[in-house]
Coordinates of C-alpha atoms in Angstrom, one line a residue:
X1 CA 70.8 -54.2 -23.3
X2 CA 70.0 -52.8 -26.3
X3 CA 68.1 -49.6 -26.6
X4 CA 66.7 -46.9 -28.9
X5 CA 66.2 -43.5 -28.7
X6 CA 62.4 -41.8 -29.4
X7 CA 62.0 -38.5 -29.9
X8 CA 57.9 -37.7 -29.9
X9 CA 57.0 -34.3 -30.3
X10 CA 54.6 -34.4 -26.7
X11 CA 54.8 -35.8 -23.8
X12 CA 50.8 -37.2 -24.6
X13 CA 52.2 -38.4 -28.4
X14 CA 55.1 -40.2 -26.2
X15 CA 52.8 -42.0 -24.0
X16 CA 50.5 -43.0 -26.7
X17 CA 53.5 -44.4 -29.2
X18 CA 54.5 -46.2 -26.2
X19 CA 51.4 -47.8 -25.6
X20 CA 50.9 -49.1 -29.5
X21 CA 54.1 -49.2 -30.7
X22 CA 56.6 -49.8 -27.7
X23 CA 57.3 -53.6 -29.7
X24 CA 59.0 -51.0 -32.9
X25 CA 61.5 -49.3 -30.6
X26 CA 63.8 -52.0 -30.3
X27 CA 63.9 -54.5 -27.1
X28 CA 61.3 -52.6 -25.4
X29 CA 63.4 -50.5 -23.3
X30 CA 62.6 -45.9 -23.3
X31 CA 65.9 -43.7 -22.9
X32 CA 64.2 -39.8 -23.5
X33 CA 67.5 -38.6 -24.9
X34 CA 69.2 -35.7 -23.5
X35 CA 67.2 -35.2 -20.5
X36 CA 68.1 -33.6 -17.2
X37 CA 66.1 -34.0 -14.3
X38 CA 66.6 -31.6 -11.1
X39 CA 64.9 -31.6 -7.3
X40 CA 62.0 -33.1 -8.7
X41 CA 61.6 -30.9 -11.9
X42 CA 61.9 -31.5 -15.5
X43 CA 64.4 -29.6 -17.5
X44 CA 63.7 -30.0 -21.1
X45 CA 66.5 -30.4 -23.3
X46 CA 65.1 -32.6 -26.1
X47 CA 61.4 -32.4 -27.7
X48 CA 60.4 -35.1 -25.5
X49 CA 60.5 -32.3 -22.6
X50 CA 60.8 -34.6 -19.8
X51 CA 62.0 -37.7 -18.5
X52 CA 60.8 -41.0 -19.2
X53 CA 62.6 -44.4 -18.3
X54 CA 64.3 -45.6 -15.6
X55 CA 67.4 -43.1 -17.1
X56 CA 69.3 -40.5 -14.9
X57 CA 70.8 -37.2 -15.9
X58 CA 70.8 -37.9 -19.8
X59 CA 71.6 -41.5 -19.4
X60 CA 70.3 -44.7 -19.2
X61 CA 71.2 -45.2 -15.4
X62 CA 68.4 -46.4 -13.1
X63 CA 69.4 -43.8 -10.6
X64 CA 65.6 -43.1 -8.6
X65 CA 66.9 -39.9 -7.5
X66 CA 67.3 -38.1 -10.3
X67 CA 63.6 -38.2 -12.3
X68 CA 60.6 -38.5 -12.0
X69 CA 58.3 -41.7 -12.7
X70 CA 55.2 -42.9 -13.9
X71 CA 54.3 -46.7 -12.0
X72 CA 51.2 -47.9 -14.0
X73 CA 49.7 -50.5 -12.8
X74 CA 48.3 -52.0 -16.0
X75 CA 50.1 -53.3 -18.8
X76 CA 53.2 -51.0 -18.8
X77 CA 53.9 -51.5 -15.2
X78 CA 58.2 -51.9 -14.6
X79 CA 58.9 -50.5 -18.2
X80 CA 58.0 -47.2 -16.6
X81 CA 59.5 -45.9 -13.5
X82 CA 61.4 -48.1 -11.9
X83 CA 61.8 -46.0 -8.8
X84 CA 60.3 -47.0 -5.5
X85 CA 57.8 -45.4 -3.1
X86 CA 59.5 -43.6 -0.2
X87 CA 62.3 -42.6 -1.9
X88 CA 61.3 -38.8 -1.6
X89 CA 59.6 -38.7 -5.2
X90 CA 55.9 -38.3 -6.5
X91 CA 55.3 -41.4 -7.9
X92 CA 51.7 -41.6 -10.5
X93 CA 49.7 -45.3 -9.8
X94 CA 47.8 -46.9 -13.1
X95 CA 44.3 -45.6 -11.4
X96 CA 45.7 -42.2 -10.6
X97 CA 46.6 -41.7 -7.3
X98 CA 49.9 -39.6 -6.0
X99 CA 52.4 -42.0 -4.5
X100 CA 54.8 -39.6 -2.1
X101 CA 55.3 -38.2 0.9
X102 CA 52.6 -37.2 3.3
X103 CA 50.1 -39.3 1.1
X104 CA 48.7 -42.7 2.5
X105 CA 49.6 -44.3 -0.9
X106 CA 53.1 -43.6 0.1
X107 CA 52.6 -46.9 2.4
X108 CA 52.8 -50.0 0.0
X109 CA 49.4 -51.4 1.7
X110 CA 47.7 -48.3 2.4
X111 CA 44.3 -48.5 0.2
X112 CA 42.9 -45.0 -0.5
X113 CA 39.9 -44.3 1.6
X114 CA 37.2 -42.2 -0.4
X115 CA 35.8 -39.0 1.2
X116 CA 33.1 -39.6 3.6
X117 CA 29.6 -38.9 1.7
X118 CA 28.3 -35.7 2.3
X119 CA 24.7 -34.7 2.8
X120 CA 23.3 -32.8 -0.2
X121 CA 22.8 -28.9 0.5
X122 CA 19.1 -28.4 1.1
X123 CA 16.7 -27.2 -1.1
X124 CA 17.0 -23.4 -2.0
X125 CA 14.1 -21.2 -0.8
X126 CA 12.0 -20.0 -3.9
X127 CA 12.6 -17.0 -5.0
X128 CA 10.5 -14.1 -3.1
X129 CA 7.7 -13.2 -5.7
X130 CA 7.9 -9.8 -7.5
X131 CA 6.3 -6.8 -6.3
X132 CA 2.8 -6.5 -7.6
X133 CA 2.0 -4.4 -10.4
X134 CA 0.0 -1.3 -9.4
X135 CA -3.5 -1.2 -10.3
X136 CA -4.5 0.8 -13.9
X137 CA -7.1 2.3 -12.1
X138 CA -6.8 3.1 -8.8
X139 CA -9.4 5.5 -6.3
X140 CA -9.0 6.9 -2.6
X141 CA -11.2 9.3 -0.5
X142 CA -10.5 11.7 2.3
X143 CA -13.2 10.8 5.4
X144 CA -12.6 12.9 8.1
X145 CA -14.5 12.2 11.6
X146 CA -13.7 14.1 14.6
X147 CA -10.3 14.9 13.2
X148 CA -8.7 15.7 9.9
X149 CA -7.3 12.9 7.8
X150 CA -4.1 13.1 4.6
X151 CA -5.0 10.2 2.8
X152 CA -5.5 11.9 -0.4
X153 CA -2.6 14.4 0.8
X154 CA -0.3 11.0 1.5
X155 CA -1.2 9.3 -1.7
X156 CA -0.3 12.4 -4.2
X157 CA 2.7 13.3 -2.0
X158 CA 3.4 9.6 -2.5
X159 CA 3.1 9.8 -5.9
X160 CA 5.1 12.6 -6.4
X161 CA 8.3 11.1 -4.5
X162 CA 8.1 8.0 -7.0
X163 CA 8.7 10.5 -9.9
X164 CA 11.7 9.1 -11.8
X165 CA 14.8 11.3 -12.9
X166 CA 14.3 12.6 -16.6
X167 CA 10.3 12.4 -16.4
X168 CA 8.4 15.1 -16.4
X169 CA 5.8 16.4 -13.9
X170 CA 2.7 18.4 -14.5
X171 CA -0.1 20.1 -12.3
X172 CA -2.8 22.5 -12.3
X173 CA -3.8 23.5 -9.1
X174 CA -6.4 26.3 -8.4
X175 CA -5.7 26.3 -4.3
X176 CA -2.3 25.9 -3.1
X177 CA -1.0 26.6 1.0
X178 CA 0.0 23.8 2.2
X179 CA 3.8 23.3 2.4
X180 CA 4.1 19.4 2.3
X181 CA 3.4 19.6 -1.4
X182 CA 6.4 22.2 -2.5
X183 CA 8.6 19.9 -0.7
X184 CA 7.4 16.8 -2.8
X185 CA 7.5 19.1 -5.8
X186 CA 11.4 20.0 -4.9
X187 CA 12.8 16.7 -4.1
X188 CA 11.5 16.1 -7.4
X189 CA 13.0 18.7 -9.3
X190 CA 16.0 17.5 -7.2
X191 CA 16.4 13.9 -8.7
X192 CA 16.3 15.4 -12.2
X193 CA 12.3 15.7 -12.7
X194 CA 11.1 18.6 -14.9
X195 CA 8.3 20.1 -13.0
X196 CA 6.1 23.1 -14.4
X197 CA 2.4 24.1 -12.6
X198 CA -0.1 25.9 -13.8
X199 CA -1.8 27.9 -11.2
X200 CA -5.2 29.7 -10.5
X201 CA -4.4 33.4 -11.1
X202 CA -6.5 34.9 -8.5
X203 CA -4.2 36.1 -5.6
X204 CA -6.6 34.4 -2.7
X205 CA -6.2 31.1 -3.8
X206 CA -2.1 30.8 -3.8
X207 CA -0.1 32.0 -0.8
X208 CA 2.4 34.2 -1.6
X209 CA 4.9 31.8 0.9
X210 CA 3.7 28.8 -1.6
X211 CA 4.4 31.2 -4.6
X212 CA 7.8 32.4 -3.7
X213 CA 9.4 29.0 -2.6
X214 CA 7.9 27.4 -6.0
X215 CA 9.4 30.2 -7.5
X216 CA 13.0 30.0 -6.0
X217 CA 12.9 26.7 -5.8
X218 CA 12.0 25.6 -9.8
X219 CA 12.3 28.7 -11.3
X220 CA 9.6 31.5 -12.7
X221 CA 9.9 29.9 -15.9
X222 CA 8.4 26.5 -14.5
X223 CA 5.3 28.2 -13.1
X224 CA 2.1 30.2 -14.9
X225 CA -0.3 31.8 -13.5
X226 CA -3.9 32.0 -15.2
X227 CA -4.0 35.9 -16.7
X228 CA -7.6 36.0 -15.9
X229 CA -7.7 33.6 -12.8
X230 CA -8.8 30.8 -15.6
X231 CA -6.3 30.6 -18.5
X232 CA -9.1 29.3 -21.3
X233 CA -12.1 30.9 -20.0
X234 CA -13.0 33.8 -18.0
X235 CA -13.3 32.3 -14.5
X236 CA -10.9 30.4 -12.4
X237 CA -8.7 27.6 -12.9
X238 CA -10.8 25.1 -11.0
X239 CA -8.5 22.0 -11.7
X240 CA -6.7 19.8 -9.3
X241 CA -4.6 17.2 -11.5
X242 CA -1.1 15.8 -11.8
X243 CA 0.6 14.5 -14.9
X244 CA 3.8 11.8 -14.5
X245 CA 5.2 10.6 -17.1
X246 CA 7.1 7.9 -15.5
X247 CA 7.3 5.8 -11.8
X248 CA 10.2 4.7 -10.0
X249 CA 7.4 1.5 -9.6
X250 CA 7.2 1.2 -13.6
X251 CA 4.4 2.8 -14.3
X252 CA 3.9 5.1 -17.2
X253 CA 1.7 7.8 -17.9
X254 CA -0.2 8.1 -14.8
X255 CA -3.2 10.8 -14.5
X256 CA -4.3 11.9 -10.9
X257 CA -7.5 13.9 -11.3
X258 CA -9.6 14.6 -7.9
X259 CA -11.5 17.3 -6.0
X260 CA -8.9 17.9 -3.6
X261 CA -7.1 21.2 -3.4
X262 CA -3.4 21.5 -1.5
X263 CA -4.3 23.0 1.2
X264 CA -4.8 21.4 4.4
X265 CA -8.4 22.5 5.3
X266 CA -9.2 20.1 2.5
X267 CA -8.1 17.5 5.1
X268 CA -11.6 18.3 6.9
X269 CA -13.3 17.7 3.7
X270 CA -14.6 14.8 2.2
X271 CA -13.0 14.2 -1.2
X272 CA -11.7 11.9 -3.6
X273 CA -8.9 10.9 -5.9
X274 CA -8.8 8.9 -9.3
X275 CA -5.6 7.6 -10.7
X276 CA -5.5 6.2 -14.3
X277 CA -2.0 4.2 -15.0
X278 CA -0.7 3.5 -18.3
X279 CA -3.9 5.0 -20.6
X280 CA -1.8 6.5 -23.1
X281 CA -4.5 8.2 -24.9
X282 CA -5.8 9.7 -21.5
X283 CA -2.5 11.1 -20.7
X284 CA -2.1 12.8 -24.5
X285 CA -5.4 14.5 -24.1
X286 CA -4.5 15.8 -20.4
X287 CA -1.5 17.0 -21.5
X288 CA -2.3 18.3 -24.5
X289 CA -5.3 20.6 -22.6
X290 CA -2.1 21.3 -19.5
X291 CA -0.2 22.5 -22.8
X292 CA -3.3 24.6 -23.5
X293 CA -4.1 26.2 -20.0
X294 CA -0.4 27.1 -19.9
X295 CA -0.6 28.7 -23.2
X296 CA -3.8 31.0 -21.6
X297 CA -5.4 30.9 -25.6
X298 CA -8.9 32.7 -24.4
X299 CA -11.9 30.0 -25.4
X300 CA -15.3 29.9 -23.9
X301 CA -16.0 27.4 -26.1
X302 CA -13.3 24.9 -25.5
X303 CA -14.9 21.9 -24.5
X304 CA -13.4 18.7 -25.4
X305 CA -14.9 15.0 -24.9
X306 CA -12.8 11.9 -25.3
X307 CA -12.3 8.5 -24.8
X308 CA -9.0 7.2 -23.6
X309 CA -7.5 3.1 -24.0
X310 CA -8.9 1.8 -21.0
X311 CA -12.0 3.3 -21.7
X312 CA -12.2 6.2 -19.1
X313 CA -13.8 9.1 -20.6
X314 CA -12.7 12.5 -20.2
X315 CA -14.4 16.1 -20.5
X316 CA -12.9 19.5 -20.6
X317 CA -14.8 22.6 -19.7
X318 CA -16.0 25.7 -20.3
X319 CA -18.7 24.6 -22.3
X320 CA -20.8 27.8 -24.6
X321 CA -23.8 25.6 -24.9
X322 CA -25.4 22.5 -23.6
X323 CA -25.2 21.3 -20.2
X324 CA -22.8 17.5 -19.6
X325 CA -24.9 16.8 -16.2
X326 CA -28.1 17.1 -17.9
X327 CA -27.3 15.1 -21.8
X328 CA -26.2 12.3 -19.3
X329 CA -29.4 11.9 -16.8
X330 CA -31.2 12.3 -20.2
X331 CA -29.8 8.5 -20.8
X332 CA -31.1 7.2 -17.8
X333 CA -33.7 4.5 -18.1
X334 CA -35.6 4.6 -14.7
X335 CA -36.5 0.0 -14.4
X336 CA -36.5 -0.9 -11.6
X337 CA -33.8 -0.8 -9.1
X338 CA -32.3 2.5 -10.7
X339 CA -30.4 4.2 -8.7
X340 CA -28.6 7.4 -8.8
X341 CA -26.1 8.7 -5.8
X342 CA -25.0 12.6 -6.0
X343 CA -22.1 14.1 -3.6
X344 CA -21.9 17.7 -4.6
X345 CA -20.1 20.2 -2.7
X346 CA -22.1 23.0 -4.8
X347 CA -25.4 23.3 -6.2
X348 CA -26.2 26.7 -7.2
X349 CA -29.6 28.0 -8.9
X350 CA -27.9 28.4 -12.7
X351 CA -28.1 24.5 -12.5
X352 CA -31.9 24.3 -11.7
X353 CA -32.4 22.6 -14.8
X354 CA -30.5 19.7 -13.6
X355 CA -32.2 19.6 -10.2
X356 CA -35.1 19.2 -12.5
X357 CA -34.0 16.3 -14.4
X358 CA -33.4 14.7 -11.1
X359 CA -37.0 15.3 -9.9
X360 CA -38.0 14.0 -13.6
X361 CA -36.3 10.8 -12.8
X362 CA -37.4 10.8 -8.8
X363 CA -40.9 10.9 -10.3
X364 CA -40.2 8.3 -13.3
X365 CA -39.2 5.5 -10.3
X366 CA -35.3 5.9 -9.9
X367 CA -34.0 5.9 -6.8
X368 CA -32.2 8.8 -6.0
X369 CA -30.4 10.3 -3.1
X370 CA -27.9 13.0 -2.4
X371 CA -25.5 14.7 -0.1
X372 CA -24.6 18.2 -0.6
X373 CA -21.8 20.6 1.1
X374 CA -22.8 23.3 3.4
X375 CA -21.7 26.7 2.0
X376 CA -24.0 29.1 2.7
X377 CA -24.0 33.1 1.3
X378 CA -25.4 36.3 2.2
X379 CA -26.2 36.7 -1.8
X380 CA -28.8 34.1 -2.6
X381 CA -27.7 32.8 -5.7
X382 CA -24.5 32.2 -4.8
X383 CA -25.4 30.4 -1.8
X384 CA -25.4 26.1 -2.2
X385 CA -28.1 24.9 -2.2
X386 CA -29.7 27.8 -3.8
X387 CA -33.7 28.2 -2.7
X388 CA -34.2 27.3 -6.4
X389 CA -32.5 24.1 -6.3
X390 CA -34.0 23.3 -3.1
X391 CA -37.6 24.0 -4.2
X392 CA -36.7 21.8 -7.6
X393 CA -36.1 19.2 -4.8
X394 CA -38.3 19.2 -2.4
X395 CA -40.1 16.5 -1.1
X396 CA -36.8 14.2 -2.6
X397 CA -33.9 12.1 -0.4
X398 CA -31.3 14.7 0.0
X399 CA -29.2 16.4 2.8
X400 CA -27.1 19.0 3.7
X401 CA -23.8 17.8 5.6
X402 CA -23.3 21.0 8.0
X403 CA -21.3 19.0 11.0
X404 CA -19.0 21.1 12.4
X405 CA -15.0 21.6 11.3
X406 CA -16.5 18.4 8.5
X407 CA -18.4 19.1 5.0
X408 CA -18.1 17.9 1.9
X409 CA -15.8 18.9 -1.2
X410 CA -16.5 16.3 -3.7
X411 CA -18.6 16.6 -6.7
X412 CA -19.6 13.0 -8.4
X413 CA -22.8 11.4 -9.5
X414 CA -23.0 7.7 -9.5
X415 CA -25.3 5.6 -11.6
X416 CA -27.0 2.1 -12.0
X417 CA -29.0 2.0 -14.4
X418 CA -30.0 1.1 -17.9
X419 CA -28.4 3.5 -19.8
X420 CA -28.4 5.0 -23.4
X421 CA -29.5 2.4 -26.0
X422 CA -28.0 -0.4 -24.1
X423 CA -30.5 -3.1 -22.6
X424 CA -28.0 -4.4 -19.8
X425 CA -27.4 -2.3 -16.7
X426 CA -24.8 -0.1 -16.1
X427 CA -22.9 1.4 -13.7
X428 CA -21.2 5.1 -14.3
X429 CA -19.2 7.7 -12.0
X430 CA -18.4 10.9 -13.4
X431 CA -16.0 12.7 -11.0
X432 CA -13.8 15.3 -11.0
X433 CA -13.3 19.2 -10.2
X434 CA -16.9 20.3 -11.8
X435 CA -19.6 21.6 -9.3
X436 CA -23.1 21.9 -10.4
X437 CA -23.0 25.7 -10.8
X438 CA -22.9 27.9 -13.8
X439 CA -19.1 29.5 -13.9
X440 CA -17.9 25.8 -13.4
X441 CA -19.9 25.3 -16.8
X442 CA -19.6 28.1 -18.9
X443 CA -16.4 30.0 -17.8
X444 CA -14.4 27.6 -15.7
X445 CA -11.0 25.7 -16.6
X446 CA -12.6 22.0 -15.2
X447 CA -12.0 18.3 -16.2
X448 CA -14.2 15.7 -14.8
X449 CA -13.5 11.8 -15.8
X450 CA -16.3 9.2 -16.4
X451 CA -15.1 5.3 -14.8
X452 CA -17.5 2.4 -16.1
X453 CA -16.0 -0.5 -14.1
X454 CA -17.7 -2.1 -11.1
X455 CA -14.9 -2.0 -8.8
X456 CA -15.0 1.8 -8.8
X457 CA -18.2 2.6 -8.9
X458 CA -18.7 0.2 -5.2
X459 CA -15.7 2.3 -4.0
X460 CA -17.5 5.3 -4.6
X461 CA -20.9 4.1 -3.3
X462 CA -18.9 2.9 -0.1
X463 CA -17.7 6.5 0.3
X464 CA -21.2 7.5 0.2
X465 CA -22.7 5.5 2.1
X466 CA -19.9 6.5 4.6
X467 CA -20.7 10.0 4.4
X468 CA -24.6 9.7 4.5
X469 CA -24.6 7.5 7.7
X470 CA -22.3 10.6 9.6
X471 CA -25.5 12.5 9.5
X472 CA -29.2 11.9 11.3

C-alpha cells in the first residue's frame, strides 16, 4: 500500500483537505505522522495534533487500541476509523452520535431514541403593577365623635418617616407637646435627614420636655425660637407647616400646610391638612418665607401672594393694610346657586367688616352657612364670636359647635360661585393657619393656601357637612 504523509495545520483544515482533496494524497490512504495515542487521549507530536487513520503509535498499523476514531457514515466511511464498536473506545457516527461504552449506540442495532417531549413551562404571571404614584394634591381632616381621632397626627408622622437620607426637613410649629412628633423628627435626623424648626417663642405654647429632647436630640443650632413669639411680626408664630424635600416614595418637594398644632388635644378638634407634591414653585416660596421666619427680620408689612406650578396659591401674613378675607368675597357674584361654606375656629370683632361682607352677600342671594368654634372669654373682644360679629350676623345660617371634649380648629371658606371677571362658576378653598381675627392679620406669622380644583373643594364640603350634621 502506498501512502502519503499530510501535515494540516488543524485538526478542522485536516478534515476539510480530506474531504476535497483526499484523491491528491496519493492512493487515498491518511497516516498523521508522528502521532502517539495513550488511554484514549491524544498526544500531539506533529501539527496535525491528533490521530487520524487507522495508524497506531506513529505507524501505519491498524491496531484499534491505540487511537481514537472518527466512523462517518457518509462518504468517508472505512477511510476513517477502522476500529470497531465495543472495543472500549469512543467512536463518532456520520450524524453525531457517541459510539462507546454505556451508550445504546454502542449496540450495532440500537437506534437512538430521542428525549421524550416535554410540556412547555407555563405562562409566567405578569408582572405585579407598580405602586401608584401619590397624589400632587392630597387633603385629610381630623373628625372626632365621642373619642379623639390621629388621622392628621398619623398622616404627618407618616410623612415624616418617609423623609429620605440627605433631604432636608423643615417646620414651623407655634404649639408643640405631644411626644409622637419628636420621635418622628429623631428617626429622621437618624437616617441622615437635616431637620431645623422654627418655633413660637412664647413659653406656653412649647413644653419645656418637647424643647429639651428637640434640643438634645438635633442640636440648639437646628431649632429657633421667634424673639417676639412671631419672628416677622409682633405676635405669635401661628404657622403649622412642614417642608420635605424628598420621599422615600419619590416624591419631591412636598408642602404640608394645615390647622393642626402637635399636641394631642388637637385630636378632639376638627381640623384639616393640605399636601402639595412636586409644585416646585410652591416649595421655593415656603421655604424661602421658613428662611425668613428663621432669620426673625421684624416686618409688619411682609405679606407676600403667589402662585405656584400647579396653580395653588399661597399668602403670607402679617398684612399693614387691606384685609385677604374681604378683597376675595368682594369677587363673589351672588347667581343663583351661590354658595359659600365658613369653618372658623375664631371670629373676633376686629373682623366685623368681614362678617359684613357676608351679610352683603346673605342679602345679595348667596347661600351662605357657617360653623364656628366655641371659645368663649371673660374680655369681650377677645371672645369668638364677638357680640359684634354675632349682631353683623344675625338672622343668617350659622352655629356655634360647643359639644363637649369636641369643637372646631379649622379656619377655611369654601366657595361656588361666579367669581372675579370669569362667567363660568368656580369653586375656591382658602385654608390654612389664618383665623378671622385682627393679630392673625396684622401681626401674625400665618400662611393660608387657595385650592381651585373640584376634588378638593367636595372633600372640604364633605368635612363640613360632617361637622354641621354633629350639631341640632
Amino acid at each position: 500500500m502506498h501512502t502519503l504523509s499530510c501535515r494540516p495545520r488543524s485538526l478542522m483544515l485536516a478534515l476539510w483537505l480530506l474531504f476535497f482533496s483526499l484523491p491528491a494524497c496519493g492512493d487515498g490512504s491518511l497516516t498523521a505522522g508522528a502521532v502517539s495515542v495513550e488511554d484514549g487521549s491524544l498526544a500531539d507530536q506533529s501539527p496535525l495534533g491528533g490521530a487520524l487513520g487507522a495508524g497506531g503509535t506513529g505507524s501505519g498499523a491498524g491496531d484499534p487500541a491505540d487511537g481514537v476514531y472518527l466512523a462517518d457514515a457518509g462518504p468517508l466511511r472505512g477511510d476513517i476509523g477502522l476500529g470497531a464498536p465495543g472495543d472500549g473506545q469512543v467512536h463518532w457516527t456520520g450524524d453525531g452520535a457517541p459510539v462507546g461504552p454505556g451508550s445504546d449506540a454502542a449496540t450495532p442495532d440500537a437506534a437512538v431514541v430521542p428525549p421524550p417531549p416535554t410540556e412547555p413551562p407555563p405562562p409566567s404571571a405578569p408582572p405585579p403593577p407598580p405602586p401608584s404614584a401619590p397624589p400632587p394634591l392630597a387633603v385629610f381632616f381630623n373628625e372626632p365623635g365621642d373619642a379623639a381621632v390621629e388621622t392628621l397626627q398619623t398622616e404627618m408622622i407618616r410623612l415624616v418617616d418617609l423623609a429620605s437620607a440627605g433631604s432636608e426637613l423643615r417646620i414651623s410649629m407655634y404649639e408643640w407637646g405631644q411626644p409622637a412628633y419628636v420621635d418622628a423628627v429623631l428617626r429622621a435626623a437618624g437616617r441622615g435627614v437635616d431637620v431645623r424648626i422654627v418655633m413660637n417663642g412664647t413659653d406656653d405654647t412649647i413644653e419645656p420636655a418637647i424643647h429639651d429632647a428637640l434640643s438634645a436630640g438635633l442640636g440648639a443650632d437646628r431649632l429657633t425660637s421667634c424673639p417676639r413669639g412671631a419672628c416677622i411680626g409682633t405676635g405669635i408664630n401661628h404657622n403649622k407647616f412642614l417642608l420635605l424635600s424628598h420621599l422615600d416614595d419619590g416624591s419631591l418637594n412636598v408642602v404640608v400646610q394645615g390647622s393642626h398644632n402637635f399636641k394631642s388635644s388637637q385630636n378632639w378638634r376638627f381640623n384639616h391638612l393640605v399636601v402639595v407634591r412636586g409644585d416646585n414653585a410652591l416649595y421655593g416660596e415656603y421655604r424661602s418665607y421658613w428662611n425668613d421666619l428663621r432669620a426673625g427680620q421684624q416686618s409688619l408689612d411682609y405679606y407676600r401672594s403667589f402662585t405656584g406650578d400647579s396653580g395653588v396659591k399661597g399668602y403670607f401674613f402679617p398684612r399693614a393694610s387691606g384685609d385677604l378675607i374681604v378683597s376675595v368675597l368682594d369677587n363673589v357674584h351672588c347667581d343663583a346657586g351661590a354658595e359659600i361654606h365658613v369653618a372658623m375656629a375664631f371670629f373676633k370683632n376686629d373682623r366685623v367688616e368681614v362678617a359684613d361682607k357676608l351679610r352683603a352677600l346673605h342679602d345679595a342671594g348667596c347661600a351662605v352657612r357657617m360653623v364656628f368654634g366655641n371659645y368663649p372669654d371673660a374680655d369681650p373682644d377677645q371672645a369668638s364670636p364677638g357680640a359684634d360679629t354675632r349682631a353683623a350676623l344675625r338672622g343668617m345660617d350659622w352655629v356655634v359647635y360647643d359639644l363637649p371634649n369636641v369643637t372646631v380648629h379649622s379656619k377655611y371658606m369654601l366657595i361656588r360661585a361666579r367669581y372675579g371677571e370669569g362667567a363660568v362658576v368656580e369653586t375656591l378653598v382658602f385654608a390654612g393657619s389664618h383665623n378671622w381675627t385682627g393679630a392673625a392679620l396684622r401681626r401674625n406669622d400665618e400662611a393660608v393656601m387657595r385650592l381651585e380644583d373640584a376634588a378638593s373643594y367636595q372633600a372640604f364640603l364633605a368635612d363640613w357637612n360632617l361637622m354641621r350634621s354633629r350639631l341640632p
